[in-house]
Short mmCIF file of N, CA and C in Angstrom, two decimals:
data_model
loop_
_atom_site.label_atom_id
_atom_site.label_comp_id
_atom_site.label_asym_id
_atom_site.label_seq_id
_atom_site.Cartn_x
_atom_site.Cartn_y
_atom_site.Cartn_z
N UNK A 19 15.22 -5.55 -8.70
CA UNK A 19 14.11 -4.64 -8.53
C UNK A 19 12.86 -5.43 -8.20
N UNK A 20 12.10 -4.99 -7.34
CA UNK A 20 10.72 -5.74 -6.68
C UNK A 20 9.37 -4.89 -8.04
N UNK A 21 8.72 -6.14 -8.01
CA UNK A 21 7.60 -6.13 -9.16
C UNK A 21 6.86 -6.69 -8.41
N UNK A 22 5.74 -5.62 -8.66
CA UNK A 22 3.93 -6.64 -8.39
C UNK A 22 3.12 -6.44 -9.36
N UNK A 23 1.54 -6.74 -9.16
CA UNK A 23 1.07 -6.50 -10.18
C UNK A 23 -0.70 -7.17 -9.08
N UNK A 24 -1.08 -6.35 -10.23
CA UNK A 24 -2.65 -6.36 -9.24
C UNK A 24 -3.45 -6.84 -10.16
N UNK A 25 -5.27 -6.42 -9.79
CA UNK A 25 -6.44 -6.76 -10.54
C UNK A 25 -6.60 -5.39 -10.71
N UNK A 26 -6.91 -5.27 -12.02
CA UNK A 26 -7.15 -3.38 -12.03
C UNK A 26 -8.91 -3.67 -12.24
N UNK A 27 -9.30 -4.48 -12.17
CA UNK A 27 -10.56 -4.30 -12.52
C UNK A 27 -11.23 -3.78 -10.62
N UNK A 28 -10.17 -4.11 -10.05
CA UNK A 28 -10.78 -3.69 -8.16
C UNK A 28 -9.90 -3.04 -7.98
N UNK A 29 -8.15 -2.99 -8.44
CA UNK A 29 -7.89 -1.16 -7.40
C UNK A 29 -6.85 -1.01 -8.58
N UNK A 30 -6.70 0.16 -8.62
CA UNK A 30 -5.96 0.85 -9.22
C UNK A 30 -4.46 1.52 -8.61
N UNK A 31 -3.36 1.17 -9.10
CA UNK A 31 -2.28 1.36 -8.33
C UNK A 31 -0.87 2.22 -8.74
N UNK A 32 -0.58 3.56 -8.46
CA UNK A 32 0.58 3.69 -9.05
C UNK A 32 1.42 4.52 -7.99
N UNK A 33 2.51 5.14 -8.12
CA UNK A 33 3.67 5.33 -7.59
C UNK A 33 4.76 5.84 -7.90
N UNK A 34 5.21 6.77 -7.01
CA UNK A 34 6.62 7.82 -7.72
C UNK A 34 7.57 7.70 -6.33
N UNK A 35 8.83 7.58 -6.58
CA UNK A 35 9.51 7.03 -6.06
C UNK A 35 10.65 8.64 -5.85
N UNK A 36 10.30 8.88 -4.66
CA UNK A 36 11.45 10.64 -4.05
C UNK A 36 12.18 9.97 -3.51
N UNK A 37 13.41 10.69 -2.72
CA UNK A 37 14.53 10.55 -2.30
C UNK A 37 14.83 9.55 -1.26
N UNK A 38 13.45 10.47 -0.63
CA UNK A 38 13.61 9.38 0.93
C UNK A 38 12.24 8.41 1.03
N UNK A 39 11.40 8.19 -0.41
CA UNK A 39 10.04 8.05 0.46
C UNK A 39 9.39 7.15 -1.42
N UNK A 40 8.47 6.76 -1.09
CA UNK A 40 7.61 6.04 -2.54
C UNK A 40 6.48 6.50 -2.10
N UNK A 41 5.47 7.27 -2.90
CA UNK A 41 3.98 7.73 -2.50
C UNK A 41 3.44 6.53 -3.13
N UNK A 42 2.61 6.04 -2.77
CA UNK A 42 1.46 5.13 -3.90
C UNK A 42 0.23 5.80 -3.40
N UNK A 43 -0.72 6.12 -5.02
CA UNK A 43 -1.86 6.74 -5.07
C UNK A 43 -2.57 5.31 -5.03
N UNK A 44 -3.18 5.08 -4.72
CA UNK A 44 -4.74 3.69 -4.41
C UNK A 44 -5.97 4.50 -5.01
N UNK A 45 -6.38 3.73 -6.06
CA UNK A 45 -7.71 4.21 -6.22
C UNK A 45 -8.76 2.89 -6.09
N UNK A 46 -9.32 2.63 -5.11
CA UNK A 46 -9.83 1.34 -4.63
C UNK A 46 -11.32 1.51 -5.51
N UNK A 47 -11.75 0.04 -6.28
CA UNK A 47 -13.43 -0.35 -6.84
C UNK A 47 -14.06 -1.26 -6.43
N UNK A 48 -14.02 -1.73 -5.33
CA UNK A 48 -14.79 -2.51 -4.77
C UNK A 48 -14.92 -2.60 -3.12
N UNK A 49 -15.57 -2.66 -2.45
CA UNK A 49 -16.09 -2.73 -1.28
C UNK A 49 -14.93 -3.71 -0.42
N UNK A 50 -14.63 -4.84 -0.98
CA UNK A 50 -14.12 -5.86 -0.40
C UNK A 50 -12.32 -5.47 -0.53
N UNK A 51 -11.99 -4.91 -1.72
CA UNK A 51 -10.64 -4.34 -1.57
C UNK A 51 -10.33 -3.43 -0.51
N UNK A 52 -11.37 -2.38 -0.66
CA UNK A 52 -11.13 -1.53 0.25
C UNK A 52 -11.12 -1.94 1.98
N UNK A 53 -12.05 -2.99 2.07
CA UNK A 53 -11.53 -3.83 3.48
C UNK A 53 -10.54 -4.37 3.59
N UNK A 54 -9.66 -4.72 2.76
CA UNK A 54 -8.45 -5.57 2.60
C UNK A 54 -7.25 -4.36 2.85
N UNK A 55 -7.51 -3.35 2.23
CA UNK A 55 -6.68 -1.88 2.40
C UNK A 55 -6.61 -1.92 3.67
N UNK A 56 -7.66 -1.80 4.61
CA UNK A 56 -7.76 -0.86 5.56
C UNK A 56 -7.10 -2.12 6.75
N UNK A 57 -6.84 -3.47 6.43
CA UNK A 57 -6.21 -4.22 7.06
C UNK A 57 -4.76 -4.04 7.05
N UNK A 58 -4.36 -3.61 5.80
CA UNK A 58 -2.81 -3.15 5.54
C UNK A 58 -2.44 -1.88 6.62
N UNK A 59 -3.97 -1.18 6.16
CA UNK A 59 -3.38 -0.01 6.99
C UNK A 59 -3.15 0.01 8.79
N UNK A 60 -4.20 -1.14 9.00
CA UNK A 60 -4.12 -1.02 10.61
C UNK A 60 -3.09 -2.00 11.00
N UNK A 61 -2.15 -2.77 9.96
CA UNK A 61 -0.80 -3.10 10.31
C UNK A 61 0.17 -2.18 10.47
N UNK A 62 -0.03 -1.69 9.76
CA UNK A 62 1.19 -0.51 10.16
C UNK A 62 0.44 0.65 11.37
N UNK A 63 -0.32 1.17 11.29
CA UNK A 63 -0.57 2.04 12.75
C UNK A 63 -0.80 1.16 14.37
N UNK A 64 -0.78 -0.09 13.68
CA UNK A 64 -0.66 -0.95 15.06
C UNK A 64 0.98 -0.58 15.24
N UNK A 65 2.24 -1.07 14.43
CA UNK A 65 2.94 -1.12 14.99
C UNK A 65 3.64 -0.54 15.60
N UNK A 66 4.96 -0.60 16.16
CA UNK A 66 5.86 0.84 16.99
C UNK A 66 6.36 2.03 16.01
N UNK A 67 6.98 1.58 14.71
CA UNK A 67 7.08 2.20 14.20
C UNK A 67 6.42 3.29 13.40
N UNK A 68 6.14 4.71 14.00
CA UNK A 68 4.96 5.79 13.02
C UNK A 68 5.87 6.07 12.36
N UNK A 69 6.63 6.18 11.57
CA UNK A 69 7.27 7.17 10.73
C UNK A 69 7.16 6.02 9.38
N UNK A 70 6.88 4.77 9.66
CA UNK A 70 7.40 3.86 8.23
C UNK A 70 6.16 4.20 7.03
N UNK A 71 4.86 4.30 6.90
CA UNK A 71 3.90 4.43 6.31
C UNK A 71 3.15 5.41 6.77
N UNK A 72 2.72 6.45 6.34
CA UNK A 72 1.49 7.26 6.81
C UNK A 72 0.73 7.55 5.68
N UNK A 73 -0.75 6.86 6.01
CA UNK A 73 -1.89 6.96 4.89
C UNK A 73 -2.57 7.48 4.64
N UNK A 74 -3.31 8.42 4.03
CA UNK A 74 -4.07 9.60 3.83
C UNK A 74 -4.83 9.27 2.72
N UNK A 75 -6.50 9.63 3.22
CA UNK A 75 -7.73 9.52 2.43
C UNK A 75 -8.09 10.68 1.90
N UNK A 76 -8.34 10.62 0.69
CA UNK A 76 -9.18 11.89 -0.26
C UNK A 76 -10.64 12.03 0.20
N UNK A 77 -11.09 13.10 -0.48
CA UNK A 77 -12.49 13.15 -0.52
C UNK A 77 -12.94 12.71 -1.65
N UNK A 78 -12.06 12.28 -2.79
CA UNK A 78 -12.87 11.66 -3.87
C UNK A 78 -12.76 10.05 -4.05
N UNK A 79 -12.42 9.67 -2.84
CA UNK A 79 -12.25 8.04 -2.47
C UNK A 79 -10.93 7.54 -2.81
N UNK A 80 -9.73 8.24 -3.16
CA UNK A 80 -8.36 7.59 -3.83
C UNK A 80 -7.71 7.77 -1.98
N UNK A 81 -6.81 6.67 -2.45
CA UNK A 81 -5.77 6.85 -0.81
C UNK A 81 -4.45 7.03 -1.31
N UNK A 82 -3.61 7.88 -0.62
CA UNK A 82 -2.22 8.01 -0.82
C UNK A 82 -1.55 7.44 0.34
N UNK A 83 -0.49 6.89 0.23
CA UNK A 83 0.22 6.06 0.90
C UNK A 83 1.57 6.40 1.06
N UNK A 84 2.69 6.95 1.84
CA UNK A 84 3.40 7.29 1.80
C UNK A 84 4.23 6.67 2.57
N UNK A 85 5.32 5.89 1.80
CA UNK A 85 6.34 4.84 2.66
C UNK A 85 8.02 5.23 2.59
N UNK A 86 8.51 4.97 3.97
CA UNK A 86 9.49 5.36 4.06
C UNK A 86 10.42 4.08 3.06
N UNK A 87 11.30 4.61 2.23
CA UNK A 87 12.22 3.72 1.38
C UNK A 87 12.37 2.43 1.53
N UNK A 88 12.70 2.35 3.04
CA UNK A 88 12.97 1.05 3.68
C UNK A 88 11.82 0.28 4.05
N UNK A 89 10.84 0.94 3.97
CA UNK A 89 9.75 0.47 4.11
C UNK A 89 9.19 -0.51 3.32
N UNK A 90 9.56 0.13 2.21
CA UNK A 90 8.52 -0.21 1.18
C UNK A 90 8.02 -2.02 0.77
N UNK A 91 9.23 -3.10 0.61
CA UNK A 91 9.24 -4.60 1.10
C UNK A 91 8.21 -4.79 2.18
N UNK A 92 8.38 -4.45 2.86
CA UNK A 92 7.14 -4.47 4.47
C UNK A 92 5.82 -4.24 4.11
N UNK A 93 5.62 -2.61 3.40
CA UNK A 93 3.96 -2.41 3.31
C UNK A 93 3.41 -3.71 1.82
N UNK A 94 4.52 -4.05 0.90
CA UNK A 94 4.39 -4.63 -0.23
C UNK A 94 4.21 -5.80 -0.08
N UNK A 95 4.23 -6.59 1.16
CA UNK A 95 4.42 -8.08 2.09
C UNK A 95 2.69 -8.01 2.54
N UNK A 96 3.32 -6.77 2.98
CA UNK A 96 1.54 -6.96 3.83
C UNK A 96 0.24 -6.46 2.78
N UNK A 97 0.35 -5.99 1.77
CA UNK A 97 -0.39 -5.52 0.68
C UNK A 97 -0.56 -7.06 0.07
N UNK A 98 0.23 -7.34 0.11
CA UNK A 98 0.73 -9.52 -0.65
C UNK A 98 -0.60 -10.03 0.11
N UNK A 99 -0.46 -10.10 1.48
CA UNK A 99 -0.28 -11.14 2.23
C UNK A 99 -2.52 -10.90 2.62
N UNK A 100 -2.49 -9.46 2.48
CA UNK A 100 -4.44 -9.39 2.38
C UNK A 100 -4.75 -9.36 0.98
N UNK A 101 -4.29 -9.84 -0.01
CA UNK A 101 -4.43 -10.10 -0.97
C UNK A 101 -4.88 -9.09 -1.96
N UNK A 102 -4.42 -7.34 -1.44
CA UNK A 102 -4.56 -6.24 -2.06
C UNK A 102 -3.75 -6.02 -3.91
N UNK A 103 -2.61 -6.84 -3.72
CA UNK A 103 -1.87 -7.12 -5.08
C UNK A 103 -1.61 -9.11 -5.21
N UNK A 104 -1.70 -8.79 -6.23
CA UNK A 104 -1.86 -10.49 -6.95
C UNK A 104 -0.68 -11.08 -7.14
N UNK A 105 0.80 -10.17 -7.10
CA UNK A 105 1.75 -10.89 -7.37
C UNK A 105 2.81 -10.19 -6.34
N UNK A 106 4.18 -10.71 -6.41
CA UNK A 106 5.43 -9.96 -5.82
C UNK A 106 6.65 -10.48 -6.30
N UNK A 107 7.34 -9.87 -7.10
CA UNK A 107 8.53 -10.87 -7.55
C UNK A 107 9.94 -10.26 -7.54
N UNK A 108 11.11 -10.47 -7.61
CA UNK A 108 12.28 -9.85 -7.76
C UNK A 108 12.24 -10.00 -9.24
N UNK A 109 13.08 -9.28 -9.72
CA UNK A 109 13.40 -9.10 -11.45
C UNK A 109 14.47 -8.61 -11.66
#
């Protein structure tokens, strides 16, 4: 099973896991996370694939994130890799 783990003092992170899909709710606190988000996000709408992630903003500043199953290693790489979560591990 894949484990991460963040700074909750800058975003807040959780997740329910449906059939075909993992939502993660984002509740971003700082200015600089939320630039780091929006780098995750324009990895995935850059690429060919639309169906793997589609991200959706609230009006009360939380983001929902909705990844296709297979996805999920990919958006969790690139969440790694702008330094949106602090860790990534198998367990």
């Amino acid at each position: 099973m894949l484990h991460y783990s963040f700074d909750s003092s800058l975003v807040e992170i959780t997740e329910q896991k449906n059939e075909d899909d993992v939502t993660f709710t984002i509740q971003i606190k700082s200015e600089t996370m939320r630039q780091r988000w929006k780098q995750v996000r324009f990895y995935f709408d850059d690429n060919k694939d639309y169906t793997d992630a589609f991200f959706y903003s609230h009006i009360d500043g939380h983001y929902e994130v909705i990844v296709r199953n297979d996805a999920v290693l990919p958006f969790l790489l690139q969440a790694f890799r702008y330094r949106c979560i602090e860790s990534l591990a198998w367990k």
